[in-house]
Coordinates of C-alpha atoms in Angstrom, one line a residue:
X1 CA 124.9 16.4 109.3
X2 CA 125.0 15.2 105.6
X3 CA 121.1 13.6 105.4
X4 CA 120.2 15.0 102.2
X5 CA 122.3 15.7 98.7
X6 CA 121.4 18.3 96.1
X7 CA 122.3 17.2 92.4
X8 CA 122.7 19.5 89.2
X9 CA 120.8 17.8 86.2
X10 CA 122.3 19.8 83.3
X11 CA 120.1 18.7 80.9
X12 CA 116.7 20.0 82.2
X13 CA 118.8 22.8 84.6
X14 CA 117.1 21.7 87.6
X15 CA 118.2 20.5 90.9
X16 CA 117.2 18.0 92.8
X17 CA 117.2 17.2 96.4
X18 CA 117.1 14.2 97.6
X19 CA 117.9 11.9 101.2
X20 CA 121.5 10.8 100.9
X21 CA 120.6 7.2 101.9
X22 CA 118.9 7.1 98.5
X23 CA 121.8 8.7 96.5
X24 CA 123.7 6.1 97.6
X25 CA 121.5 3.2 97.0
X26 CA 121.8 4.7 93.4
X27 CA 125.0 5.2 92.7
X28 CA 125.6 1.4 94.7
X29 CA 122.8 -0.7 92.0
X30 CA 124.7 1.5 89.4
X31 CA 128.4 0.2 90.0
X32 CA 127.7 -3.6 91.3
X33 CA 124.5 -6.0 90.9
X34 CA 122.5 -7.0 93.8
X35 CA 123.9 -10.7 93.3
X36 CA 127.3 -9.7 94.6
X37 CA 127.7 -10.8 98.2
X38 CA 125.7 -8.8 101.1
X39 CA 129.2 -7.7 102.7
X40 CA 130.7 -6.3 99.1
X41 CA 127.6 -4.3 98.9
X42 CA 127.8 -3.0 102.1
X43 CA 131.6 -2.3 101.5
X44 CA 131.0 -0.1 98.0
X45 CA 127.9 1.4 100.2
X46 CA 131.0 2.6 103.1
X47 CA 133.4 3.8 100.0
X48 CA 130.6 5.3 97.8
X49 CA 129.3 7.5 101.3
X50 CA 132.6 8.7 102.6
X51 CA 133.7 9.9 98.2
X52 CA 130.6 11.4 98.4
X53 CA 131.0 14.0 101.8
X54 CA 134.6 14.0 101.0
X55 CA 133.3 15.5 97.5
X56 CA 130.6 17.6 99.9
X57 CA 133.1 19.1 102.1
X58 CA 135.9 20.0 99.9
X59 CA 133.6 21.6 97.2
X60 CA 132.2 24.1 100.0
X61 CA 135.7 24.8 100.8
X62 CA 136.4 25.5 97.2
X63 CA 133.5 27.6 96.9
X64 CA 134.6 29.7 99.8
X65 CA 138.2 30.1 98.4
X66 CA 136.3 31.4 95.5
X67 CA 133.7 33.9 97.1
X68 CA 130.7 31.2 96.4
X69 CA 129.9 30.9 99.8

């Protein structure tokens, strides 16, 4: 269901779509170096992917509360 992301880049104003599997391998090499052990990284993958459609799904709520959607 949640395969791809769309992000907000204020600067330019644009948004960008892109797989979720490669959000995640972003925002993963962002918060903990590829030395750490295999099984932390997969850990922080596990947290980082159920924030993010947590995030997903509560926003679209919100946005329905709010005549968005």
């Amino acid at each position: 269901k949640y395969k791809t992301i769309k992000l907000y880049h204020s600067k330019n104003q644009q948004i960008e779509e892109l797989s979720l599997d490669d959000y995640l391998y972003g925002v993963v090499s962002s918060e903990m170096p590829a030395s750490y052990e295999k099984e932390a990284l997969k850990a922080q993958a596990i947290v980082a992917r159920t924030y993010t459609i947590y995030q997903i799904i509560h926003s679209k709520r919100k946005a329905r509360r709010s005549g968005y959607l």
